[in-house]
XYZ file of C-alpha atoms in Angstrom:
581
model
C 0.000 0.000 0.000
C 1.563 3.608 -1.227
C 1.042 7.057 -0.259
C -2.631 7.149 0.600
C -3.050 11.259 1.726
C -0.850 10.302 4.975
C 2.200 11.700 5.312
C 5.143 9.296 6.475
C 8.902 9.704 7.219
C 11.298 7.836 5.599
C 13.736 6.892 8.464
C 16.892 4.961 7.815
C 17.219 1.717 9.885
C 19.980 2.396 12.323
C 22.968 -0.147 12.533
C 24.555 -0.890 15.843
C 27.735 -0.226 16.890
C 29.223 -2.977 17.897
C 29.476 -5.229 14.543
C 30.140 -8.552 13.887
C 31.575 -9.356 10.300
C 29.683 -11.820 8.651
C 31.618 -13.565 6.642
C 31.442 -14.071 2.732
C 28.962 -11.406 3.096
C 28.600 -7.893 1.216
C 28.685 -4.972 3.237
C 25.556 -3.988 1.940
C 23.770 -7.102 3.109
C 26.088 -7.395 6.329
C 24.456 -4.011 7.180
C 20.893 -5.332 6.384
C 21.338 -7.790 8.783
C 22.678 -5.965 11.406
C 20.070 -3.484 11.227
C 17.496 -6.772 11.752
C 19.662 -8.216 14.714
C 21.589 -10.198 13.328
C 25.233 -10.872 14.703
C 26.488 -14.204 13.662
C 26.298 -16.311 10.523
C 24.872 -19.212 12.819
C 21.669 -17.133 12.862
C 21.378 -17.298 8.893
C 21.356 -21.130 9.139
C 18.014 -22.353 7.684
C 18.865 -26.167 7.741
C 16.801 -28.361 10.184
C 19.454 -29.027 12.507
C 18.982 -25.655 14.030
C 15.550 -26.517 15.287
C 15.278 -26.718 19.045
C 14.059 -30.147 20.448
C 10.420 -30.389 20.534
C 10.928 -31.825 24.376
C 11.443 -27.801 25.561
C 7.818 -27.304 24.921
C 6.164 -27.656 27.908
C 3.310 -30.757 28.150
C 5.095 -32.551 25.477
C 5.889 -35.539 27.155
C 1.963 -35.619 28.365
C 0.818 -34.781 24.822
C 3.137 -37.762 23.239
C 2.131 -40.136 25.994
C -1.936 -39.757 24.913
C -0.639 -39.733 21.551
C 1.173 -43.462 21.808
C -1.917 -44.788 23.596
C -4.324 -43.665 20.889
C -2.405 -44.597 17.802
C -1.786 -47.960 19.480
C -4.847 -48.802 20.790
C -5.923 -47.972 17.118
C -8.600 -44.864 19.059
C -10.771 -43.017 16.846
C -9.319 -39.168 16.590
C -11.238 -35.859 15.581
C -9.319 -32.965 14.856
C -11.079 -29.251 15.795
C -9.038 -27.019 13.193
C -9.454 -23.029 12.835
C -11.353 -21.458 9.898
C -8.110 -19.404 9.029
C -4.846 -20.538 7.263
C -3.370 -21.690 9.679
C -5.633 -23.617 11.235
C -6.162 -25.298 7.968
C -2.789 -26.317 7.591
C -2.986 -26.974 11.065
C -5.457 -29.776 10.293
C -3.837 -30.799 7.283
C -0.475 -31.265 9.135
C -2.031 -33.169 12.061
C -4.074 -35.483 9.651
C -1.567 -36.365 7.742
C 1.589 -36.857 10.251
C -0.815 -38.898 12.229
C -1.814 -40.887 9.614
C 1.709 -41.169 9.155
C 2.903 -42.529 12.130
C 0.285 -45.089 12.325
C -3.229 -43.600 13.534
C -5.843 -45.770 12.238
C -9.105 -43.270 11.964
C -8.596 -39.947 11.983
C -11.513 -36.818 10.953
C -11.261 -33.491 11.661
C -14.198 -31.001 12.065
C -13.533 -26.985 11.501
C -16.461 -24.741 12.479
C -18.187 -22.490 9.851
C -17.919 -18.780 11.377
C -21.176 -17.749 10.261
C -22.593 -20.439 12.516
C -20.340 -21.518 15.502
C -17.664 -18.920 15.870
C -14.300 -19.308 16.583
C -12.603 -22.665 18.991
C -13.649 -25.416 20.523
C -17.483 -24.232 22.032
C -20.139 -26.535 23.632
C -21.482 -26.712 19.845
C -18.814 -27.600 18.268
C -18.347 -30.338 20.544
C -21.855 -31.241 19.888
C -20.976 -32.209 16.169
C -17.816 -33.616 16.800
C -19.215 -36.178 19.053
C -21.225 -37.507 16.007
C -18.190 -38.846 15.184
C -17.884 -40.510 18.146
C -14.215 -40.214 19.132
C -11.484 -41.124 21.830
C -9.510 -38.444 21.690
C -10.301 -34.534 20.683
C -7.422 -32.925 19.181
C -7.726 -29.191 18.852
C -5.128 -27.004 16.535
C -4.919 -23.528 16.035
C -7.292 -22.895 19.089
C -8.572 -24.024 22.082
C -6.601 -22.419 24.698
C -9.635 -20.431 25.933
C -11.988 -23.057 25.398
C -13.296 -23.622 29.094
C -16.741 -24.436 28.545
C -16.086 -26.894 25.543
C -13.425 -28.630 27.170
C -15.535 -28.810 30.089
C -18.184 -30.757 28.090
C -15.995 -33.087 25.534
C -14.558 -34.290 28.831
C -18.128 -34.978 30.877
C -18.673 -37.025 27.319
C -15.985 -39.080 28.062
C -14.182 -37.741 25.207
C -9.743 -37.280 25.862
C -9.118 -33.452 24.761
C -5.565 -32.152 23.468
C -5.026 -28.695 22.937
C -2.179 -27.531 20.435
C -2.450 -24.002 20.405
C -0.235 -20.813 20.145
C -2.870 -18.066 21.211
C -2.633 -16.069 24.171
C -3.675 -17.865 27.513
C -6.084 -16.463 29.409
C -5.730 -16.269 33.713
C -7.883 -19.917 33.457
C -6.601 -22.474 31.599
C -8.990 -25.466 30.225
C -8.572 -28.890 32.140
C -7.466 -30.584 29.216
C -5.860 -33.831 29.202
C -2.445 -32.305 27.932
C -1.871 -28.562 26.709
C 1.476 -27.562 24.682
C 1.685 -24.125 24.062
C 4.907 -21.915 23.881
C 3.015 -19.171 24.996
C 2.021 -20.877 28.441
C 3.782 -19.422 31.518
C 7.463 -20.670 32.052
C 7.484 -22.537 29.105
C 11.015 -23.431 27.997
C 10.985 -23.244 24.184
C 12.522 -20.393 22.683
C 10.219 -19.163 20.746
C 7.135 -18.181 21.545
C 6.148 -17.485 17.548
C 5.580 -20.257 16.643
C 2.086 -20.550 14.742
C -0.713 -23.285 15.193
C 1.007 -25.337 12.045
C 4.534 -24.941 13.789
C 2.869 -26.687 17.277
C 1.673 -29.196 15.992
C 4.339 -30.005 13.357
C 6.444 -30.078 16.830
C 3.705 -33.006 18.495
C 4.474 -35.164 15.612
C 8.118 -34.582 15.352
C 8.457 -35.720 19.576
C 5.570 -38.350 18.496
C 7.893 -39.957 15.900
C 10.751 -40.382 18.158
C 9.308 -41.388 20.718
C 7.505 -44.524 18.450
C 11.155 -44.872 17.051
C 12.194 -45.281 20.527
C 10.224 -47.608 21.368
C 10.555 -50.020 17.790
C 7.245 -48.920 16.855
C 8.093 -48.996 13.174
C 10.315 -52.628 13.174
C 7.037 -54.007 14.475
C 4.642 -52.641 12.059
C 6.831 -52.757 9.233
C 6.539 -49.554 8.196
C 9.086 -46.847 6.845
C 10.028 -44.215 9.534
C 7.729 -41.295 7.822
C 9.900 -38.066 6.811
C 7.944 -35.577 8.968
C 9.753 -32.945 6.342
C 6.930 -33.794 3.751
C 4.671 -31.601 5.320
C 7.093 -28.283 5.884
C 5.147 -26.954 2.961
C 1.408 -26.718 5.038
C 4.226 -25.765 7.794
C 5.671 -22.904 5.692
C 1.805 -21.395 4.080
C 0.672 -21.548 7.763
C 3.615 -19.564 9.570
C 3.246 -16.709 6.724
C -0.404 -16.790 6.485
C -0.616 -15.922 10.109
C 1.418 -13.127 10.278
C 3.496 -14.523 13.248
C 7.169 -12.921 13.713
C 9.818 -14.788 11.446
C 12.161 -15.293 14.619
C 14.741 -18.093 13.561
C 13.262 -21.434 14.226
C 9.765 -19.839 12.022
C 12.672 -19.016 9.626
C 14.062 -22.883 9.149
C 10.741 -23.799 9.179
C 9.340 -21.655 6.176
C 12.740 -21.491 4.392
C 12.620 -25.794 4.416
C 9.012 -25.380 3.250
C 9.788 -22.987 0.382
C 12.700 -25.429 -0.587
C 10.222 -28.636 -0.606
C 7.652 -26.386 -3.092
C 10.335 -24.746 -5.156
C 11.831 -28.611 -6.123
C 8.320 -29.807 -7.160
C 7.934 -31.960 -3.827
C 4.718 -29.932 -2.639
C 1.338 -31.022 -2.123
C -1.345 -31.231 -5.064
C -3.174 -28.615 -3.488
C -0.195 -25.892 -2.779
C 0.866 -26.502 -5.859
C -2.679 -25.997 -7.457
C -3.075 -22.710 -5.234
C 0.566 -21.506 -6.593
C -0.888 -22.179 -9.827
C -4.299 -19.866 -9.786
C -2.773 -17.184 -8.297
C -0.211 -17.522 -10.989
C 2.795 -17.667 -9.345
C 6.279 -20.245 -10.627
C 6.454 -22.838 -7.927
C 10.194 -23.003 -8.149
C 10.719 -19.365 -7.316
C 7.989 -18.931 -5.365
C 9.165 -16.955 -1.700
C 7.721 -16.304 1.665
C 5.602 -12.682 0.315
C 3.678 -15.498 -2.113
C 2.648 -17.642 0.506
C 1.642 -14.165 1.926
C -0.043 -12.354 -0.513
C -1.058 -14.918 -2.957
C -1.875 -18.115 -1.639
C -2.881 -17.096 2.167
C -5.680 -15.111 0.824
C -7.102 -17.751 -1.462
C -6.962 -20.300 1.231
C -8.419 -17.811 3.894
C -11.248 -16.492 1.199
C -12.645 -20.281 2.128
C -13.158 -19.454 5.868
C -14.334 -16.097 5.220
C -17.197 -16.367 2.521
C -18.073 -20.309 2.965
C -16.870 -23.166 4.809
C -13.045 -23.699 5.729
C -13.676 -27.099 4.833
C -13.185 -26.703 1.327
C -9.777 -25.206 1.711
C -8.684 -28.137 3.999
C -10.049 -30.298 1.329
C -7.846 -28.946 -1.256
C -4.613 -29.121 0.630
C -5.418 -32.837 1.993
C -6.240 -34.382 -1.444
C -3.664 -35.941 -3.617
C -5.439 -36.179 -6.459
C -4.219 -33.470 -8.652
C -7.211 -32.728 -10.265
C -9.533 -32.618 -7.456
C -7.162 -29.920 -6.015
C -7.247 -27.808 -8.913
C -10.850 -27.942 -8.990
C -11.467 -26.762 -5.596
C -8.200 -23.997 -6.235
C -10.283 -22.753 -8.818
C -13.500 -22.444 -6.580
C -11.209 -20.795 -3.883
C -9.470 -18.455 -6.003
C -13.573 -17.019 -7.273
C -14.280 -16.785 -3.518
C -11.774 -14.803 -3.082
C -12.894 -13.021 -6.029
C -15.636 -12.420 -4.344
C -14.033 -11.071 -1.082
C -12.436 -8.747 -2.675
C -15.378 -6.994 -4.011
C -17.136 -6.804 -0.813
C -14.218 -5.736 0.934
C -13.603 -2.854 -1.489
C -17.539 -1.754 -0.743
C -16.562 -2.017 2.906
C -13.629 0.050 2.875
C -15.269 2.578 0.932
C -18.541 2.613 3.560
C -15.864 2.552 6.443
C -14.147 5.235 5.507
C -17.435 7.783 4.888
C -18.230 6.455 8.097
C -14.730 7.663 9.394
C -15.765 11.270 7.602
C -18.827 11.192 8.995
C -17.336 10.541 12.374
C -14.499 13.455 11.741
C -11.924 11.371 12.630
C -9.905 11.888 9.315
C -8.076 14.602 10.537
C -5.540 13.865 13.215
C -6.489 16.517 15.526
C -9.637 14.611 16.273
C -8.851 11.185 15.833
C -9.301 9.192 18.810
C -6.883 6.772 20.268
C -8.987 3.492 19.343
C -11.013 3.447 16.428
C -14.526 1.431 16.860
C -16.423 0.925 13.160
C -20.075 -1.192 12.826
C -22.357 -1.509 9.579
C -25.212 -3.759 10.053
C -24.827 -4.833 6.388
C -21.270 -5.484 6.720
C -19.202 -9.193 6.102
C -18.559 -11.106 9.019
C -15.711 -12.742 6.948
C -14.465 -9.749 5.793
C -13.828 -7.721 8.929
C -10.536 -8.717 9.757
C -9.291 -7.192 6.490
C -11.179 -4.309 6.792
C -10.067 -3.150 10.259
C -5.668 -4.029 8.725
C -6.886 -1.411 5.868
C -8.439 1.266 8.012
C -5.772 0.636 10.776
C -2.988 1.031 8.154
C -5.196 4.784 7.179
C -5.454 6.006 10.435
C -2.217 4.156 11.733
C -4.700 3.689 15.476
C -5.991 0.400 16.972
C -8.979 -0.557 15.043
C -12.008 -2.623 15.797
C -14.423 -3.613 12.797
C -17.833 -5.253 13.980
C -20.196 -7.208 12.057
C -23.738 -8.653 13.094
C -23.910 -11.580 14.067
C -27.605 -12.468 15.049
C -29.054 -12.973 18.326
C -28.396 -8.948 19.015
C -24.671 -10.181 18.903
C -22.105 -8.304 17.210
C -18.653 -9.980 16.294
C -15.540 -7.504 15.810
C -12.221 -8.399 14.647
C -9.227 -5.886 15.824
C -5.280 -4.803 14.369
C -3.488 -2.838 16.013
C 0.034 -0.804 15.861
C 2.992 -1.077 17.449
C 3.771 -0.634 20.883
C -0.002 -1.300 21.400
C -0.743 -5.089 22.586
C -4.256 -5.746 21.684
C -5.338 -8.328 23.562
C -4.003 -6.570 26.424
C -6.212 -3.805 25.936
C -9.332 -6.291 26.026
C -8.099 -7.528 29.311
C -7.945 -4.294 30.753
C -11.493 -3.518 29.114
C -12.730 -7.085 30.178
C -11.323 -6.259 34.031
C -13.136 -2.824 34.098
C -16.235 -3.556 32.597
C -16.797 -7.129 33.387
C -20.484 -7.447 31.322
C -19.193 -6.184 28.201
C -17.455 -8.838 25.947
C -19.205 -11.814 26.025
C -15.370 -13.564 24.672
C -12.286 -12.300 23.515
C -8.811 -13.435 22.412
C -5.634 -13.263 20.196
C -2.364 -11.520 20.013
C -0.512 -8.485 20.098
C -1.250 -7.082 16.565
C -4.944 -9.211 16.252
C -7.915 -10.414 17.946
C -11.242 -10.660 17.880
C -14.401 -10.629 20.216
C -18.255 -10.666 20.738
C -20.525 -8.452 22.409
C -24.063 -7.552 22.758
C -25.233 -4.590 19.934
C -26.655 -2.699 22.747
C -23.445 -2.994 24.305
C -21.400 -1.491 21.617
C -21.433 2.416 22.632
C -20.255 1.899 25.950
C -17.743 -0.558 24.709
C -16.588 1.506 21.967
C -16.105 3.908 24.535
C -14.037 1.775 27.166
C -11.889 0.590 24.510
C -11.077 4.489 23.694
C -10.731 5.196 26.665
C -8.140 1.836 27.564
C -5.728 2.555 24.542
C -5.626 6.254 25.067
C -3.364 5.267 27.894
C -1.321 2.706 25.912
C -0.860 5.187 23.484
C 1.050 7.362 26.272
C 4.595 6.278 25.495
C 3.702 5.113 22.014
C 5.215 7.157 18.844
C 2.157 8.130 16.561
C 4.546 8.864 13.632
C 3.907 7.067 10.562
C 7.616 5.399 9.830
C 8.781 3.794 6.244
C 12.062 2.227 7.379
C 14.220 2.008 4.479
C 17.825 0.173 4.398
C 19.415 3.398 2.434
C 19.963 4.095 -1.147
C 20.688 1.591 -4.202
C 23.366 2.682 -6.537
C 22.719 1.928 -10.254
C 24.797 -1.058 -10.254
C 22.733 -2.283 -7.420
C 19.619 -1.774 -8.737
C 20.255 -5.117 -11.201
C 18.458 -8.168 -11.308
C 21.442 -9.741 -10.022
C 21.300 -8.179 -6.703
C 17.366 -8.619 -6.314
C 18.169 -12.578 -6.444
C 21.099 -11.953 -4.025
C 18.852 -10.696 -1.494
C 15.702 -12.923 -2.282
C 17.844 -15.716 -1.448
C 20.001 -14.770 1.355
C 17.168 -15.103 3.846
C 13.368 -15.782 4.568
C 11.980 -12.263 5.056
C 8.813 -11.290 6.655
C 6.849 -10.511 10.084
C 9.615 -9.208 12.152
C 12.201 -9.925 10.030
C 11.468 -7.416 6.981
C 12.457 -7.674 3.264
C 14.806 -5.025 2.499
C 13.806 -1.562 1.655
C 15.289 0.970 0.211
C 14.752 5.120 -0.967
C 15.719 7.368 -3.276
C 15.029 10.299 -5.763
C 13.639 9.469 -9.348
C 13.131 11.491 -12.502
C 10.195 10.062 -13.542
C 10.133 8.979 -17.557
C 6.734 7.641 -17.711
C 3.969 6.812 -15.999
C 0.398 5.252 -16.482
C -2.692 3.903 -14.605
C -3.072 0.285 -14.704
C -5.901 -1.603 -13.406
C -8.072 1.052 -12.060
C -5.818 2.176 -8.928
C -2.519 0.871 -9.932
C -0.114 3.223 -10.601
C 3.340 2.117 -13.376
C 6.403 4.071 -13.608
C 9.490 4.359 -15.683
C 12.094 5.963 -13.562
C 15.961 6.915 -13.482
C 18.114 7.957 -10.895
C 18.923 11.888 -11.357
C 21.798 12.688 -13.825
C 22.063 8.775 -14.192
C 21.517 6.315 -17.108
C 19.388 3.589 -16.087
C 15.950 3.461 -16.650
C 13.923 1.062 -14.492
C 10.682 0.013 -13.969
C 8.349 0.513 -10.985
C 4.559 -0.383 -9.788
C 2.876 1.047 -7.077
C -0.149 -1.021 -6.106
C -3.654 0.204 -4.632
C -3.120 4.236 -4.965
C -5.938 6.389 -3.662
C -6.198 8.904 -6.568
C -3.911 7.399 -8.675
C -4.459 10.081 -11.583
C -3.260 12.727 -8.599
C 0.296 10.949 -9.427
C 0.307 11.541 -13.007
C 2.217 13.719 -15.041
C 5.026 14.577 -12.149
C 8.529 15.321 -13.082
C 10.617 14.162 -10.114
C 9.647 11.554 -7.220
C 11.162 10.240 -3.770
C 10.027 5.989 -3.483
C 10.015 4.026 -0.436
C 10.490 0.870 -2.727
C 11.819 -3.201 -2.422
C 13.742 -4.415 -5.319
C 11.609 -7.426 -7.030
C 11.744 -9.712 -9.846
C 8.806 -9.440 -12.469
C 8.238 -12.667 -14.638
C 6.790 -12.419 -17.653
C 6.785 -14.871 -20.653
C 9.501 -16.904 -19.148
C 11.462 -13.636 -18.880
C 12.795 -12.470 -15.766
C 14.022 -8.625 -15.222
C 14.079 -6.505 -12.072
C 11.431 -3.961 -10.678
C 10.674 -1.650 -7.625
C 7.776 -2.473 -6.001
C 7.072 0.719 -4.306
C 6.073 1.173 -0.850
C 5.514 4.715 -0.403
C 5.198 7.959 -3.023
C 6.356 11.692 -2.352
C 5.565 14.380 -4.929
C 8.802 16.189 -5.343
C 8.117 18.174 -8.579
């Protein structure tokens, strides 16, 4: 998203003092990583080996022993997935692996938002008892299901929670937990998404059966777990979790497994929709391209469909059902243009545009709007207003459902708590993480919540710099503005949440420049009183004819690689527009 009638500074990322060469390493790219935290070449390592043992997580052993006793007993299993990404791949992961290592009968059940809401509810429970299970295994949620655990258990039903959300001051009396986000857990990193837990259950899982001779008896190959680092690496991006250095091994080995043609029929079929080259597809695809389409399954129908794709392996089937996903999110992104546009002549309505009377948490509600949609809606808004911003939705029964993103330097879910704690009647439930959650309330509730939340972030927002930043990595020379150098830095690590892709600024002379697509802006440029002339696209511009016919630019840009026709040539993909002349 570009220059959208907010002003931003361009800040260069600063580069500490005390520097550590890294060797065979250009000093352009040593200082990138510096500037990112990076000290050693040990912390570049993206091989396997550099992933911490799965026994650190707390509740593993627990969580294994269940584990043994179902797959040997041959126990009937039910998965309870997420209606997101992640919790898809989270279900996709945990089907498989288990299948895998030797579980006999294993479903899985995701809810449909529109009907049961998010996690493991009394209702939910309700439907997966119809498949009358042993053991409950919940991914990608459950954490804060009391009342659900509570009743899978009085129905004699085993309940495991992998989960990476937030815990709440009660935790569920499951029959084993692991979570790296539980108190004095030992695992170092609490990132990890709902794919990357329960990838980690069936990686302690399989050595523990190896331990025991579990495949010499059965006469079965010792499964490579590694198969499914591609659900592990679409998961991890999808979710927007911080790309500390185990998430980076674990996308950067999932990437490798696409890009050699070793993915799953339904990756693959996503990758090719959303027509991206499998073999140099990189994290920002999984992102931008494939995320959505998966996501669009759980937001305008049934997540179902989107685990269906990714657990076929008929290669048809899965391009089918890519097809049908990449229309539905067709379809979302229609309605949440319409929303945006409603949202923000509710914003003018509200005279919040300008600054001086913005307040400190923004609180939005249509009664015609998506529930599906919401999440995106409130990232857009949040990213205009650059406040803490809740979009609500109806969701029948004089409920309203609201999905929040926030900035930095403002933890959301903390701000619920402290709502939650002051106003005890006013969220019905609540949950997520620092930049995300969501929640339900009564309608007739919403003023005086909308208020409380205002009133709750206003003091979060003491300390907090209101600023809008673009924080660039410096200026390109012309001989670093090659295609060579784009593939230099597209491969030297896995960038993302936390761990951003290069960017860089600089002046332009601009040569050309055109509208495509309705609000896409595309640019010739060239450096001033220099010779190369290089292409540039700026992506979603408010007003985009505003930007025509200038002389002279400063971009916020990354460096990217545009295919076309086989033909590979570098571009900027640019971040952020100033009008110089």
């Amino acid at each position: 998203m570009v220059y959208q009638g907010v002003k931003k500074l361009i800040v260069t990322r600063p580069i500490p003092k005390k520097r550590i060469q890294l060797s065979d390493v250009s000093p352009l790219l040593e200082r990138i990583f510096l500037a990112r935290g990076v000290t050693s070449a040990a912390e570049l390592d993206r091989t396997l080996a550099k992933l911490p043992s799965p026994w650190l997580l707390s509740g593993m052993d627990v969580m294994v022993g269940h584990l043994l006793t179902a797959i040997k007993t041959r126990q009937k299993i039910s998965i309870v997935a997420d209606f997101d990404a992640d919790g898809a791949t989270s279900c996709a992961v945990a089907v498989k692996g288990l299948q895998l290592l030797g579980a006999g009968q294993v479903n899985f059940v995701v809810p449909n938002r529109f009907e049961y809401g998010y996690g493991l509810t009394p209702e939910i429970v309700a439907l997966v008892k119809q498949q009358n299970p042993d053991v409950l295994i919940t991914v990608d949620n459950g954490i804060s299901s009391i009342d659900g655990v509570k009743v899978a258990k009085d129905l004699g039903i085993k309940v495991l929670i992998t989960d990476h959300h937030l815990p709440g001051s009660e935790l569920p009396a499951a029959d084993a937990i692991v979570n790296p986000n539980l108190p004095d857990d030992k695992f170092p990193s609490g990132a990890l998404a709902g794919v990357g837990v329960m990838f980690y259950v069936l990686m302690a899982l399989r050595s523990r059966l190896r331990e025991q001779g579990w495949f010499e008896q059965k006469q079965m190959p010792e499964p490579n777990l590694a198969q499914l680092l591609d659900y592990v690496a679409l998961g991890t991006v999808a979710d927007v979790v911080a790309l500390d250095s185990v998430n980076r091994v674990l996308v950067y080995q999932g990437l490798q497994r696409i890009r050699s043609g070793r993915g799953h029929p339904g990756l693959n079929a996503l990758i090719e929709v959303s027509g991206r080259n499998p073999q140099t597809i990189v994290a920002s695809d999984l992102g931008f391209a494939l995320g959505p389409r998966l996501n669009a399954a759980g937001r305008m129908d049934d997540m179902a469909l989107g685990i269906q794709c990714l657990l076929t392996d008929d290669p048809g089937l899965a391009k089918d059902i890519a097809v049908q996903l990449d229309e539905l999110n067709n379809d979302r992104r229609e309605v949440e243009g319409q929303m945006s546009r409603e949202a923000m002549a509710l914003l003018a309505d509200m005279n919040v545009l300008n600054e001086q009377h913005l307040p400190a948490g923004v609180c939005l509600y249509d009664a015609n709007w998506h529930q599906g949609v919401i999440g995106i809606l409130a990232s857009r808004i949040k990213d205009r207003v650059h406040r803490p911003v809740i979009a609500f939705a109806p969701a029948g029964k004089d409920e309203i459902k609201g999905s929040a993103r926030s900035i930095p330097g403002v933890h959301i879910r903390d701000v619920l708590s402290d709502v939650a704690a002051a106003h005890p009647k006013l969220l019905s439930k609540f949950g997520g993480h620092a930049m995300a959650a969501g929640m339900s309330l009564k309608m007739h509730d919403y003023p005086a919540f909308a208020l409380a939340f205002d009133e709750v972030v206003k003091l979060k927002l003491a300390d907090v710099d209101l600023e809008q930043k673009i924080y660039s990595d410096g200026e390109l020379t012309e001989a670093e503005l090659s295609l060579e150098f784009a593939e230099l830095l597209q491969n030297a690590a896995t960038w993302g949440q936390e761990f951003p892709e290069p960017v860089f600024d600089g002046i332009f002379d601009v040569i050309q420049s055109r509208i495509v697509g309705q609000r896409h802006l595309k640019l010739v440029l060239r450096k001033p009183a220099g010779n190369l002339v290089i292409d540039a696209i700026a992506f979603y511009v408010d007003q985009p004819e505003n930007w025509l016919g200038l002389r002279q630019i400063r971009a916020a840009y990354r460096l990217d690689i545009n295919e076309f026709r086989g033909n590979r040539s570098v571009q900027l993909m640019v971040q952020y527009l100033e009008k110089l002349a």
